[in-house]
PDB file of C-alpha atoms (C1' of nucleotides) in Angstrom:
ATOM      1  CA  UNK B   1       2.722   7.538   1.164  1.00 69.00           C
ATOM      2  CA  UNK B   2       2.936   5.424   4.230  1.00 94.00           C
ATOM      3  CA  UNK B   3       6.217   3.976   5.598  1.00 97.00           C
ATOM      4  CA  UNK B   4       5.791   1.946   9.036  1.00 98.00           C
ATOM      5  CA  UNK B   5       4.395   4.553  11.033  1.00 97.00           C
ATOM      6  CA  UNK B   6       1.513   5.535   9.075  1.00 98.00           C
ATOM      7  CA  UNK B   7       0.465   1.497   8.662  1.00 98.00           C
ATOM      8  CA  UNK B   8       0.665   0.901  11.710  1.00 98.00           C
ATOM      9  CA  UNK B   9      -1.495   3.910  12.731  1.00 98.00           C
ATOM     10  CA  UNK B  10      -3.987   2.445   9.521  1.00 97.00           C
ATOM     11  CA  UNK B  11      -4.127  -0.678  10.695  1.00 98.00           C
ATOM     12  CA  UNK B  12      -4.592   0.164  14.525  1.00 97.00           C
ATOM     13  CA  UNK B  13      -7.664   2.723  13.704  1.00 97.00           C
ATOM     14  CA  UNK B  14      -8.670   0.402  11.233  1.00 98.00           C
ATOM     15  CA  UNK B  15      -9.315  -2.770  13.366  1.00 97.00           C
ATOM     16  CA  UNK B  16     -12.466  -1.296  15.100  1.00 96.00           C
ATOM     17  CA  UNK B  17     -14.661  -0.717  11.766  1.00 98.00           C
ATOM     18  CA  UNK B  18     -13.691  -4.038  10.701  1.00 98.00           C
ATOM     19  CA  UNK B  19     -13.023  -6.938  12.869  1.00 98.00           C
ATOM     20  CA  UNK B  20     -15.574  -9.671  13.202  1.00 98.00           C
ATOM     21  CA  UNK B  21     -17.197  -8.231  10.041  1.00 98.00           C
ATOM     22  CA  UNK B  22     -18.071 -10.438   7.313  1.00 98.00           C
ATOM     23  CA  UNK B  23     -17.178  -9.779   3.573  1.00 98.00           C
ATOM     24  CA  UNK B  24     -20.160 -10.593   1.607  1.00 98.00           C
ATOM     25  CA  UNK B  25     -19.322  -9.034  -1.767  1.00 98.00           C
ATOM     26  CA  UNK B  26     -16.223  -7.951  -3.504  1.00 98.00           C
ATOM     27  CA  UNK B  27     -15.780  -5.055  -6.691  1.00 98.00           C
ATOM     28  CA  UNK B  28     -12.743  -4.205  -8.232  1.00 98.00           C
ATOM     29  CA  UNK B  29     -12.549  -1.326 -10.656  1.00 98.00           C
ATOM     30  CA  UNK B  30      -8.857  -1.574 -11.263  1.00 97.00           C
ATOM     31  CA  UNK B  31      -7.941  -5.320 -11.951  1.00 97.00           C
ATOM     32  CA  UNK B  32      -3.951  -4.693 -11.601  1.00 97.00           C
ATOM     33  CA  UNK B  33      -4.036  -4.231  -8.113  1.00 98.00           C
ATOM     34  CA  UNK B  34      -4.884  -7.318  -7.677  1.00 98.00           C
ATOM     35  CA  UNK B  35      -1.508  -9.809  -8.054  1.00 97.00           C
ATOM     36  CA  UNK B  36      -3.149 -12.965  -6.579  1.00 96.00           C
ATOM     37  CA  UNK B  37      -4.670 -14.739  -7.200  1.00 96.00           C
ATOM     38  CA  UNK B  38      -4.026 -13.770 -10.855  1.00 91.00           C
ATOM     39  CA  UNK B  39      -7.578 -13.906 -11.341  1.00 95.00           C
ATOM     40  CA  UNK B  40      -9.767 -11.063 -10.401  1.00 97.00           C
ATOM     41  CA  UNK B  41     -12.534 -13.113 -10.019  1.00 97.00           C
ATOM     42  CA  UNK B  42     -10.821 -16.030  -7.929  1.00 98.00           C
ATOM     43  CA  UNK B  43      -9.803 -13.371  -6.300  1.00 98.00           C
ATOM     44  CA  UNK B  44     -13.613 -11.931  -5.488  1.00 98.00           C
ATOM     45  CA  UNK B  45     -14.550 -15.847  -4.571  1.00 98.00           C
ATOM     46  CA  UNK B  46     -11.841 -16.627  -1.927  1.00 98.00           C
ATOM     47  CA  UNK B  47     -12.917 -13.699  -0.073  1.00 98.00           C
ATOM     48  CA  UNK B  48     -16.521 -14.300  -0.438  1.00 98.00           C
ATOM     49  CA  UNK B  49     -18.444 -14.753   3.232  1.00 98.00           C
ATOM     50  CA  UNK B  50     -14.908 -14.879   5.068  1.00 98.00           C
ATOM     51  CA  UNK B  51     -14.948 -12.846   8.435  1.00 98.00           C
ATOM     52  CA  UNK B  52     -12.189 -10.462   9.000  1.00 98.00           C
ATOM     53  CA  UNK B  53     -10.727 -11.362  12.186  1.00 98.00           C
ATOM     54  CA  UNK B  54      -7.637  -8.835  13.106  1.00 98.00           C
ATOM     55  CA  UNK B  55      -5.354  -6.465  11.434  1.00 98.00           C
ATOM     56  CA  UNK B  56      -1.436  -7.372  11.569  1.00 98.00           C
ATOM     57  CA  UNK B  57       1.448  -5.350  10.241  1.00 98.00           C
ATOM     58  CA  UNK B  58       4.479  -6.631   8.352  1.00 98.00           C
ATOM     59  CA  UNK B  59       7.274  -3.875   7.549  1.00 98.00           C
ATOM     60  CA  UNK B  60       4.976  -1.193   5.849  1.00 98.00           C
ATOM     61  CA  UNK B  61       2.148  -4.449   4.762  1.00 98.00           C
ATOM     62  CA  UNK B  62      -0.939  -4.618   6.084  1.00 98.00           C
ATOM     63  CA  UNK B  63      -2.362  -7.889   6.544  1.00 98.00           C
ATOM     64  CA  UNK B  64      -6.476  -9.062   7.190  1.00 98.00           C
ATOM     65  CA  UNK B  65      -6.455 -12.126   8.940  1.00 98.00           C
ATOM     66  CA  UNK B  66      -9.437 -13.572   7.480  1.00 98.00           C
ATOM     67  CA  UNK B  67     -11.057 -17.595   8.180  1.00 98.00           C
ATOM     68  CA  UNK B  68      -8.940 -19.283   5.502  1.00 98.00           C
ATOM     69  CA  UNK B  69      -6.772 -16.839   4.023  1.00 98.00           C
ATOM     70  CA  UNK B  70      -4.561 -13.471   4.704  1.00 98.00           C
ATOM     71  CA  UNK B  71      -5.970 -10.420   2.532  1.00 98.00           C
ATOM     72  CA  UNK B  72      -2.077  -9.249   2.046  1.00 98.00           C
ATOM     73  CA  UNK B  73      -1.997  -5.069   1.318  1.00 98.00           C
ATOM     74  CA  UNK B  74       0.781  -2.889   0.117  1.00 98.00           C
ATOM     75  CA  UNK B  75      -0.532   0.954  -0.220  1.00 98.00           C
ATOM     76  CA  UNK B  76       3.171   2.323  -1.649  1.00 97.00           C
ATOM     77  CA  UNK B  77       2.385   5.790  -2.416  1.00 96.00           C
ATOM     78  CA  UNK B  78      -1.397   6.979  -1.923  1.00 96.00           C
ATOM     79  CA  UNK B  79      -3.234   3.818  -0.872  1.00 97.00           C
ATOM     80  CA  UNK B  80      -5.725   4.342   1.985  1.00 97.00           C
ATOM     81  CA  UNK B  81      -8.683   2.261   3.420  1.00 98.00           C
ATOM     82  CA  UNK B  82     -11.544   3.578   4.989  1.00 97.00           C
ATOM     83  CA  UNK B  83     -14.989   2.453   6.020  1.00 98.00           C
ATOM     84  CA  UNK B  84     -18.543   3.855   4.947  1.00 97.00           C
ATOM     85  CA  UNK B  85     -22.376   3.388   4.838  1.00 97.00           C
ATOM     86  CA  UNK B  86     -23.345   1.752   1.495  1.00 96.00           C
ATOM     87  CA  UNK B  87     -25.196   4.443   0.505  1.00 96.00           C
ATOM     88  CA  UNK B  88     -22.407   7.031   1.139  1.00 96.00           C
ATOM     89  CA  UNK B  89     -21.209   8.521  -2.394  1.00 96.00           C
ATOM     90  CA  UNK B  90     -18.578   6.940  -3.961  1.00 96.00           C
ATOM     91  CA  UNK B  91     -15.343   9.135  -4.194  1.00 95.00           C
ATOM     92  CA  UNK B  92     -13.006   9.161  -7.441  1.00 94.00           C
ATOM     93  CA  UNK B  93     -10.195   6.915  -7.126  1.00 96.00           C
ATOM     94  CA  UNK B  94     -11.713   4.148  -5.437  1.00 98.00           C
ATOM     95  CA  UNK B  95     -10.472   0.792  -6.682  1.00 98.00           C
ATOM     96  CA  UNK B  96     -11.736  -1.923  -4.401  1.00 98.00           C
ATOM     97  CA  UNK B  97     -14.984  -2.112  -2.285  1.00 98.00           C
ATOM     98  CA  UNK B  98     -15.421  -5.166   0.066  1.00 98.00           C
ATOM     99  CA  UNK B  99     -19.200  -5.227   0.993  1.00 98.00           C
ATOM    100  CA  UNK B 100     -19.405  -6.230   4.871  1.00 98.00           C
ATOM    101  CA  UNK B 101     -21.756  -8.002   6.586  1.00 96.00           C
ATOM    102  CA  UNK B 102     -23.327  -4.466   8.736  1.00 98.00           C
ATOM    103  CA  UNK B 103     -23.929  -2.870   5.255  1.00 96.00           C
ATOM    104  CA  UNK B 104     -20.996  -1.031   5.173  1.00 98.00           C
ATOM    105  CA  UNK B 105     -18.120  -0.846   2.862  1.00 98.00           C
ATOM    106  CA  UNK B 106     -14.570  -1.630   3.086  1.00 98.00           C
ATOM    107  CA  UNK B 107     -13.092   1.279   0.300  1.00 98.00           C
ATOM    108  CA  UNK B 108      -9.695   0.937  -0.643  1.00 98.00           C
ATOM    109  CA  UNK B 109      -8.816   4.553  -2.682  1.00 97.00           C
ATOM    110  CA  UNK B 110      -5.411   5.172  -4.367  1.00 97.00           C
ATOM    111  CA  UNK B 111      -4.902   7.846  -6.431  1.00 97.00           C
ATOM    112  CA  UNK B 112      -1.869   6.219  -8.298  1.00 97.00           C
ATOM    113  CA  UNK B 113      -3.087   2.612  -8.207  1.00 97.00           C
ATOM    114  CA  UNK B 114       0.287   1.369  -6.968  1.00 97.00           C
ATOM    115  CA  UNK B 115      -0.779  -0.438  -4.653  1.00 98.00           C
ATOM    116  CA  UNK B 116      -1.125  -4.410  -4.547  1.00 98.00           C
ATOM    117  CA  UNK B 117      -3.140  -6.888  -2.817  1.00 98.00           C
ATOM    118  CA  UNK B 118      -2.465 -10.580  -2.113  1.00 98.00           C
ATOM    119  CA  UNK B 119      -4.855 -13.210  -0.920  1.00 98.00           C
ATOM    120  CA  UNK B 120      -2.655 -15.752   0.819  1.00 97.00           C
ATOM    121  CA  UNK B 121      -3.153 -19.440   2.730  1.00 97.00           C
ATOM    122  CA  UNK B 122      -2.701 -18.470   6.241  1.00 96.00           C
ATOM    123  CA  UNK B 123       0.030 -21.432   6.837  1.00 93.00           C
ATOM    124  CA  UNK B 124       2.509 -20.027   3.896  1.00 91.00           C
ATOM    125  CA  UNK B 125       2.419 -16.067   4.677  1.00 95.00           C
ATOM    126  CA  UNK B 126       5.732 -15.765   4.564  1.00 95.00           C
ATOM    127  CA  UNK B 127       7.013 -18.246   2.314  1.00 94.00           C
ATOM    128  CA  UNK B 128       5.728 -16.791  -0.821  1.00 92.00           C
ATOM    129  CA  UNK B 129       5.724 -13.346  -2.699  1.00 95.00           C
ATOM    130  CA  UNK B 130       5.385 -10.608  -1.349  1.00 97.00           C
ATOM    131  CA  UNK B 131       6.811 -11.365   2.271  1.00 97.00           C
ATOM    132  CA  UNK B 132       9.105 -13.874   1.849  1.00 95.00           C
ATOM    133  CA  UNK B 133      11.974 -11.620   1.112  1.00 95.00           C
ATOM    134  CA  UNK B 134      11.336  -9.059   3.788  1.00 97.00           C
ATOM    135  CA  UNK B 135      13.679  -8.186   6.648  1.00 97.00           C
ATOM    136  CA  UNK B 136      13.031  -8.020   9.983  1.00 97.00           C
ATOM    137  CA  UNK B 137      11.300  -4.811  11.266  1.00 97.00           C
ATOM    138  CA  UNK B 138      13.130  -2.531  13.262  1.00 97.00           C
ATOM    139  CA  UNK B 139      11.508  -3.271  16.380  1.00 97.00           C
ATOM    140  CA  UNK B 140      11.744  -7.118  15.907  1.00 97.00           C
ATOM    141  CA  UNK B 141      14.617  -8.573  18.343  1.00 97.00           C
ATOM    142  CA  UNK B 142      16.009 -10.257  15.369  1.00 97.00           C
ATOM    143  CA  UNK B 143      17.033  -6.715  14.513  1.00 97.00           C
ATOM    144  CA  UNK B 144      20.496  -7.002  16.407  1.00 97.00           C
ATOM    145  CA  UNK B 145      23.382  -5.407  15.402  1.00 97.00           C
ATOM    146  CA  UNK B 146      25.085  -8.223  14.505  1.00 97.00           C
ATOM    147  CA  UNK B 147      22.721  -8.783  11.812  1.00 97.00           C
ATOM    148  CA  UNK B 148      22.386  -5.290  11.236  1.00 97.00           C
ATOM    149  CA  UNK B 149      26.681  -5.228  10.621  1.00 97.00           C
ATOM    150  CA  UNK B 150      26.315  -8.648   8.754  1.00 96.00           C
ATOM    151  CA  UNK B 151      24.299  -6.904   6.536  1.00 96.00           C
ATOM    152  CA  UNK B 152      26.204  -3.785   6.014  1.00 96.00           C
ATOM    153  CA  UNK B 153      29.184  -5.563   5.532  1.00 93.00           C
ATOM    154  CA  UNK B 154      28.506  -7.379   2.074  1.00 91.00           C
ATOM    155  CA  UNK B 155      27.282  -4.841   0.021  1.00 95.00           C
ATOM    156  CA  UNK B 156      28.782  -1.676  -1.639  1.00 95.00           C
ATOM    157  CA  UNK B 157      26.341   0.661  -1.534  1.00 97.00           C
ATOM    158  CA  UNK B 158      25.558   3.963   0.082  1.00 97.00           C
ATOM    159  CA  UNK B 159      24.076   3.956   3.211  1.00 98.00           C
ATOM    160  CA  UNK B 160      20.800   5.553   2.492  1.00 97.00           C
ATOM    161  CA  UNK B 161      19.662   2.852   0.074  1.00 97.00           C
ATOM    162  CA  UNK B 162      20.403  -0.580   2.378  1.00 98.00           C
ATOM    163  CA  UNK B 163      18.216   1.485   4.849  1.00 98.00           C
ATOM    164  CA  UNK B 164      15.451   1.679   2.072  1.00 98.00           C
ATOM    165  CA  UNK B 165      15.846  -2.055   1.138  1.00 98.00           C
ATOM    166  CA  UNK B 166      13.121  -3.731   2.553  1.00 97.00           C
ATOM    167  CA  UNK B 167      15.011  -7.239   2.764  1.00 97.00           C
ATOM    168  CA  UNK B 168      17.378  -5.811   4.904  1.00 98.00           C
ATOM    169  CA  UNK B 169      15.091  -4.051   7.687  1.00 98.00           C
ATOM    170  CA  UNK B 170      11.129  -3.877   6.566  1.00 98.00           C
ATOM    171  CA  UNK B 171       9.720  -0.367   7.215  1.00 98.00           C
ATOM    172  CA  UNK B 172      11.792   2.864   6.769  1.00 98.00           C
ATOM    173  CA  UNK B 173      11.109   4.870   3.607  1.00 97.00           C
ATOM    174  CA  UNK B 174      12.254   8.457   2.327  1.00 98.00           C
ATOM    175  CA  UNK B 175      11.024  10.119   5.601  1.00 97.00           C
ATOM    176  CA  UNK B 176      12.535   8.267   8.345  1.00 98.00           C
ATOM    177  CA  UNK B 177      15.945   7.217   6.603  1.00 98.00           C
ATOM    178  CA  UNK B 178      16.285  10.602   6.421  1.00 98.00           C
ATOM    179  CA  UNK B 179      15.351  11.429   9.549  1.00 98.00           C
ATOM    180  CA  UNK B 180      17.467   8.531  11.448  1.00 98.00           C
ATOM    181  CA  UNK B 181      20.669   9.060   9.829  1.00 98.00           C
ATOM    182  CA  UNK B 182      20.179  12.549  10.577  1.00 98.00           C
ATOM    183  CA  UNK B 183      19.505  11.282  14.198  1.00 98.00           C
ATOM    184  CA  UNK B 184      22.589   9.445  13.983  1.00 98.00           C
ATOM    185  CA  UNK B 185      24.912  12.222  12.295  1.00 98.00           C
ATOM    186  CA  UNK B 186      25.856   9.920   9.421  1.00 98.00           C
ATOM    187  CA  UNK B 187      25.999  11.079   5.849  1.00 98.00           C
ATOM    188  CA  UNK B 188      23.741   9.932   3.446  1.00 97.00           C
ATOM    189  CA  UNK B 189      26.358   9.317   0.709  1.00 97.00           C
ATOM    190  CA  UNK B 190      28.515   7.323   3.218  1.00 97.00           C
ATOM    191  CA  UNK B 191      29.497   4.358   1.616  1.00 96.00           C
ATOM    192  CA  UNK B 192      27.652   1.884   4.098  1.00 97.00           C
ATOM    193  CA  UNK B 193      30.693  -0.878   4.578  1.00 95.00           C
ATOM    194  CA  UNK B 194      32.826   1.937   5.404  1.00 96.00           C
ATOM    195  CA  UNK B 195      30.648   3.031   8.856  1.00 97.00           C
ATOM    196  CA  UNK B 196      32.309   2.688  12.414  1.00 97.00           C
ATOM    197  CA  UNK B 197      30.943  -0.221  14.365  1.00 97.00           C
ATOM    198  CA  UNK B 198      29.544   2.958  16.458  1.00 97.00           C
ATOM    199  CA  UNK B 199      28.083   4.521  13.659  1.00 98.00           C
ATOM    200  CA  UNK B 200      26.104   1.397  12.959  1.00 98.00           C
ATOM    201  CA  UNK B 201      25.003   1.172  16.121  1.00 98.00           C
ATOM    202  CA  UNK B 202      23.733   4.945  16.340  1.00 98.00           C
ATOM    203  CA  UNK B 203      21.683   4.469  12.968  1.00 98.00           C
ATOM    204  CA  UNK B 204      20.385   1.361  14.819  1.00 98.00           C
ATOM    205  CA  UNK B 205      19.003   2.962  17.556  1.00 98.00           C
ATOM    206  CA  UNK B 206      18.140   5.746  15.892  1.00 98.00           C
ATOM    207  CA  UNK B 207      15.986   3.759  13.644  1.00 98.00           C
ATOM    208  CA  UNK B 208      14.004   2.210  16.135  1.00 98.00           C
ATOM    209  CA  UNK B 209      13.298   5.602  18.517  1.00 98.00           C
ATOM    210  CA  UNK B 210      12.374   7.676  15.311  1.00 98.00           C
ATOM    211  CA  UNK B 211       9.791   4.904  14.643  1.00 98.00           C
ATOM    212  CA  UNK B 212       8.354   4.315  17.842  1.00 98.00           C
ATOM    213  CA  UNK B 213       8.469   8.096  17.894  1.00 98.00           C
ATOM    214  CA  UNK B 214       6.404   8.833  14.997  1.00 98.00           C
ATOM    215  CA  UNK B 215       3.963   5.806  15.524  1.00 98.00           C
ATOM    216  CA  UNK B 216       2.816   7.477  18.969  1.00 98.00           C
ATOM    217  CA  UNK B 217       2.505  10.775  16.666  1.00 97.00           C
ATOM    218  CA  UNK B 218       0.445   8.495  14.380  1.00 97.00           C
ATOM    219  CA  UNK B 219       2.716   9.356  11.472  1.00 97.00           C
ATOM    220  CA  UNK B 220       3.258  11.927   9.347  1.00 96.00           C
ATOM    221  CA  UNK B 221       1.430  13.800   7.017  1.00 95.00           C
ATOM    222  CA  UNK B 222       2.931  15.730   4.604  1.00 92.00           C
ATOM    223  CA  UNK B 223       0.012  16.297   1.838  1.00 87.00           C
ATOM    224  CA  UNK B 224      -2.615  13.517   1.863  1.00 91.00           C
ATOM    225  CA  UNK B 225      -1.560  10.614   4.620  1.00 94.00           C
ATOM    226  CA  UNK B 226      -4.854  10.063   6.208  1.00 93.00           C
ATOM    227  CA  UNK B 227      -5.349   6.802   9.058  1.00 95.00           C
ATOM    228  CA  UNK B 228      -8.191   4.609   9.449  1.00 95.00           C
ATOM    229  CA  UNK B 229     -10.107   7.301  10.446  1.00 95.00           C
ATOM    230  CA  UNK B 230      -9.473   9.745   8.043  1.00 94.00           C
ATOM    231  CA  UNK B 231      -7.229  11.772  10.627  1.00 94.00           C
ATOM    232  CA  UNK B 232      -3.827  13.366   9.652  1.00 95.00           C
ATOM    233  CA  UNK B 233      -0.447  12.227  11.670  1.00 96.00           C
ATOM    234  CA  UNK B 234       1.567  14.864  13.427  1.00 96.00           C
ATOM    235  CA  UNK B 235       4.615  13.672  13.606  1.00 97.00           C
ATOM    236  CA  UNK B 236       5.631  16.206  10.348  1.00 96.00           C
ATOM    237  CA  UNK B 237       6.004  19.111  13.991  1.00 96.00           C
ATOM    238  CA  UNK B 238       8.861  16.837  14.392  1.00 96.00           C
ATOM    239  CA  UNK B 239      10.848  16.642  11.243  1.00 97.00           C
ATOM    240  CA  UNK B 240      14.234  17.409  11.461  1.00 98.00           C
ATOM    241  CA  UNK B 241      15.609  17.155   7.718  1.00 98.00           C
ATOM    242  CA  UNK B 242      12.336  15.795   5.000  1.00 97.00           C
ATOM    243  CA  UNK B 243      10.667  18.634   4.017  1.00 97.00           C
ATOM    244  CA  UNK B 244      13.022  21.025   5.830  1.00 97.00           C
ATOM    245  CA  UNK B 245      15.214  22.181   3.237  1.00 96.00           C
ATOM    246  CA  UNK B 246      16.335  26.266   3.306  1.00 96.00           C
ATOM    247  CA  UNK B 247      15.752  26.081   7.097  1.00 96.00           C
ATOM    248  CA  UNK B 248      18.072  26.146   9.905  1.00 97.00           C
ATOM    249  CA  UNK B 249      18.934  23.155  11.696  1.00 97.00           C
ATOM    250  CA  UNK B 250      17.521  22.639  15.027  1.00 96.00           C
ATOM    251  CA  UNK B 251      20.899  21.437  16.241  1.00 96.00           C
ATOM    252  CA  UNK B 252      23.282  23.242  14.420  1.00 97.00           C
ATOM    253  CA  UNK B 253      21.769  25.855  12.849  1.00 96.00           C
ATOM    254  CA  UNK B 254      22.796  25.308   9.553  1.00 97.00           C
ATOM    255  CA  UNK B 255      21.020  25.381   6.355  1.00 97.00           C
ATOM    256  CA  UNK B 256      19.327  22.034   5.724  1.00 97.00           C
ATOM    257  CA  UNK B 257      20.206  21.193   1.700  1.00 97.00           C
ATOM    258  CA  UNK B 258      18.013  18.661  -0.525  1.00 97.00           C
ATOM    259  CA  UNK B 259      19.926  16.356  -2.977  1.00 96.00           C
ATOM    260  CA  UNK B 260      19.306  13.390  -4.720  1.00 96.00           C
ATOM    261  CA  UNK B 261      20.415   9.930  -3.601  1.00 96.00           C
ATOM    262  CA  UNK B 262      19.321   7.240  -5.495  1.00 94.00           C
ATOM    263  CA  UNK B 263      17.368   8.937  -7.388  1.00 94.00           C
ATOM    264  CA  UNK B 264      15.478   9.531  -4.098  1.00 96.00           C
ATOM    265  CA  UNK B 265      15.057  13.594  -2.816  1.00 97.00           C
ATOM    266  CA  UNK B 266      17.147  13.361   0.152  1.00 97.00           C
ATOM    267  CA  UNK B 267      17.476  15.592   3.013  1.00 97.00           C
ATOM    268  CA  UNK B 268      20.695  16.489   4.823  1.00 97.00           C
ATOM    269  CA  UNK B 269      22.391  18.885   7.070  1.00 97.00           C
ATOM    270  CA  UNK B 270      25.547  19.800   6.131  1.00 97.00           C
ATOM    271  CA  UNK B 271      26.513  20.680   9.954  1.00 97.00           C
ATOM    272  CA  UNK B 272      25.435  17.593  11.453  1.00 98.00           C
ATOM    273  CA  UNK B 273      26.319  15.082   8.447  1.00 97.00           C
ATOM    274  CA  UNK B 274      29.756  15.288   7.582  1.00 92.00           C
ATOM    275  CA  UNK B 275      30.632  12.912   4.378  1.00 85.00           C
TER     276      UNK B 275
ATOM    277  C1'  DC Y   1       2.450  24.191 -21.520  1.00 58.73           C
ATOM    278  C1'  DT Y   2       6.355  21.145 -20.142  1.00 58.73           C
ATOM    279  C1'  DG Y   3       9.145  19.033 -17.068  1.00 58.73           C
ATOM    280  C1'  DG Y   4      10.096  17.552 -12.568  1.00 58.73           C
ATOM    281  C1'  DA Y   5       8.806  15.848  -8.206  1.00 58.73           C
ATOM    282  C1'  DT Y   6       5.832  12.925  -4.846  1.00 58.73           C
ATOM    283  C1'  DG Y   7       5.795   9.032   1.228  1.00 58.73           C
ATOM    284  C1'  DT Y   8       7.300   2.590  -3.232  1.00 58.73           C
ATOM    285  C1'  DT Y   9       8.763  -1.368  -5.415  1.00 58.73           C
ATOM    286  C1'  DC Y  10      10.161  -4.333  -9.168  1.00 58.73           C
ATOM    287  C1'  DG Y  11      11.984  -5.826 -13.408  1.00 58.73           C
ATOM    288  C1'  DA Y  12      15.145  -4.684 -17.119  1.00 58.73           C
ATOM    289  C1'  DC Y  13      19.665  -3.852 -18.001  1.00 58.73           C
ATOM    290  C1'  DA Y  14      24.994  -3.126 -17.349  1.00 58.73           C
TER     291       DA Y  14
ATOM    292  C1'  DA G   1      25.710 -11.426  -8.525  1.00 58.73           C
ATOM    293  C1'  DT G   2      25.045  -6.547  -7.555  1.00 58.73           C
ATOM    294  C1'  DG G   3      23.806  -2.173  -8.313  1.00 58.73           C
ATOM    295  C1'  DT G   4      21.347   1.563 -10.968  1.00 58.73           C
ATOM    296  C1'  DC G   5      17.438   3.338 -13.452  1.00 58.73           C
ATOM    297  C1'  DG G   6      13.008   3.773 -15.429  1.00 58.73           C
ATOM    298  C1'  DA G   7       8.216   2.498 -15.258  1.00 58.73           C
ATOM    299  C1'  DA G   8       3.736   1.821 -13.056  1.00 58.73           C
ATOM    300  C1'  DC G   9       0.022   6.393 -12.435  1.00 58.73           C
ATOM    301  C1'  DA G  10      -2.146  10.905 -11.134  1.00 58.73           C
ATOM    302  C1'  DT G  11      -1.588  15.403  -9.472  1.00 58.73           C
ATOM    303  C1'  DC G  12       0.619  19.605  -8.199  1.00 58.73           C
ATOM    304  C1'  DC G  13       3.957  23.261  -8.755  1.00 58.73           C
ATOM    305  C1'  DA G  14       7.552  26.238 -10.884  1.00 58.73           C
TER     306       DA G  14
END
DNA sequence: CTGGATGTTCGACA
DNA sequence: ATGTCGAACATCCA
């Protein structure tokens, strides 16, 4: 489900049900979410009475900032959080329940239990699993394009998967790699150390607006991205390639075309994206 | 009914 | 060392 838009939007709607709320009790009904501690019930114990202080946002983690520790949260496909009266029913798919001090709960659903949770000391965040490999997010200003080229440079693949690998910039999934190179009329398929210096910079940029873009939209929602709130994003009006396929470009007019990349559906227009 | 696809990542292989 | 591919899991659609 959520790339960088959508957490962000989670963890901005999210912060007012939770902060300065107290965890008093923890349940997990599906123990592999948790990957550490590698103990369920260590992890249930380090959580136990701390008070949640703020939401943060690493490339598309969310992370609690608790007294001690940093609840680390990774949602990949269909994780979402939301907050409820104890008594409220229970809906299938719910994994994790954090008891808060105000008698309501913390619910973390997830239809496909991909996601993963880390309970971290605050002072080594990023220097162990599963930050200390990321990238810089877009909108970080170590995201220059002399890193960006640097990058580029040393490895043979196609462009479409160093924009999905999160160690090289944390954030962009299917949706908004294929919306930016769109953005930036690059192909796909395009081997990436065989882009222009001002194609690299166009995929830059166009990283960082179609971002900033779809986090005022509060993401998109294509079947089941919800935010904090249980509202839907509406930055799917703006789409112009994922989910488009058989329609006419906007630009060009054009028939947009699906393929795979990577084993990844990918979304192109032949007008716009020459090879 | 069966197979394929879904917004992600990681570990197993070549 | 790098790059590709399937698996983790549930649901929906052709």
């Amino acid at each position: 489900m959520p790339e960088l838009p959508e957490v962000e939007t989670i963890r901005h709607t999210l912060k007012r049900f939770v902060v300065g709320k107290t965890i008093e009790n923890v349940q997990v009904f599906w123990p592999k979410i948790i990957k550490q501690p590698d103990d369920v019930e260590a992890f249930k114990l380090l959580l136990h009475g701390q008070t949640i202080h703020d939401i943060k946002r690493k490339g598309k983690f969310l992370l609690f900032e608790l007294d001690d520790y940093y609840l680390v949260s990774h949602l990949r496909m269909e994780g979402k959080y939301s907050v409820h009266p104890k008594v409220e029913a229970i809906p299938k798919h719910t994994h994790v329940i954090f008891a808060l001090s105000t008698g309501e709960e913390l619910r973390y659903n997830d239809v496909r239990k991909f996601g993963t949770m880390h309970v971290l000391e605050k002072n080594q965040l990023f220097q162990e699993k599963p930050l200390n490999h990321l990238g810089p997010d877009p909108f970080d200003p170590e995201f220059t394009i002399d890193y960006f080229s640097e990058k580029i440079k040393r490895t043979n693949r196609v462009i479409k998967a160093v924009l999905l690998d999160q160690t090289v910039v944390a954030g962009l999934g299917n949706i908004y790699v294929d919306e930016t190179l769109f953005k930036a009329g690059v192909h796909p398929l395009k081997n990436a150390n065989k882009l222009t210096k001002a194609e690299i910079a166009a995929i830059r940029k166009q990283a960082i607006a179609t971002l900033k873009d779809a986090v005022k939209q509060g993401g998109t929602t294509i079947r089941s991205y919800v935010n904090g709130q249980g509202e839907m994003g509406m930055f799917q009006q703006e789409l112009n390639v994922y989910a488009q396929e058989n329609t006419a470009c906007k630009n060009c007019g054009r028939t947009i075309i699906k393929m795979k990349v990577g084993g990844r559906g990918t979304h192109v227009c032949p007008g716009c994206q020459k090879q």
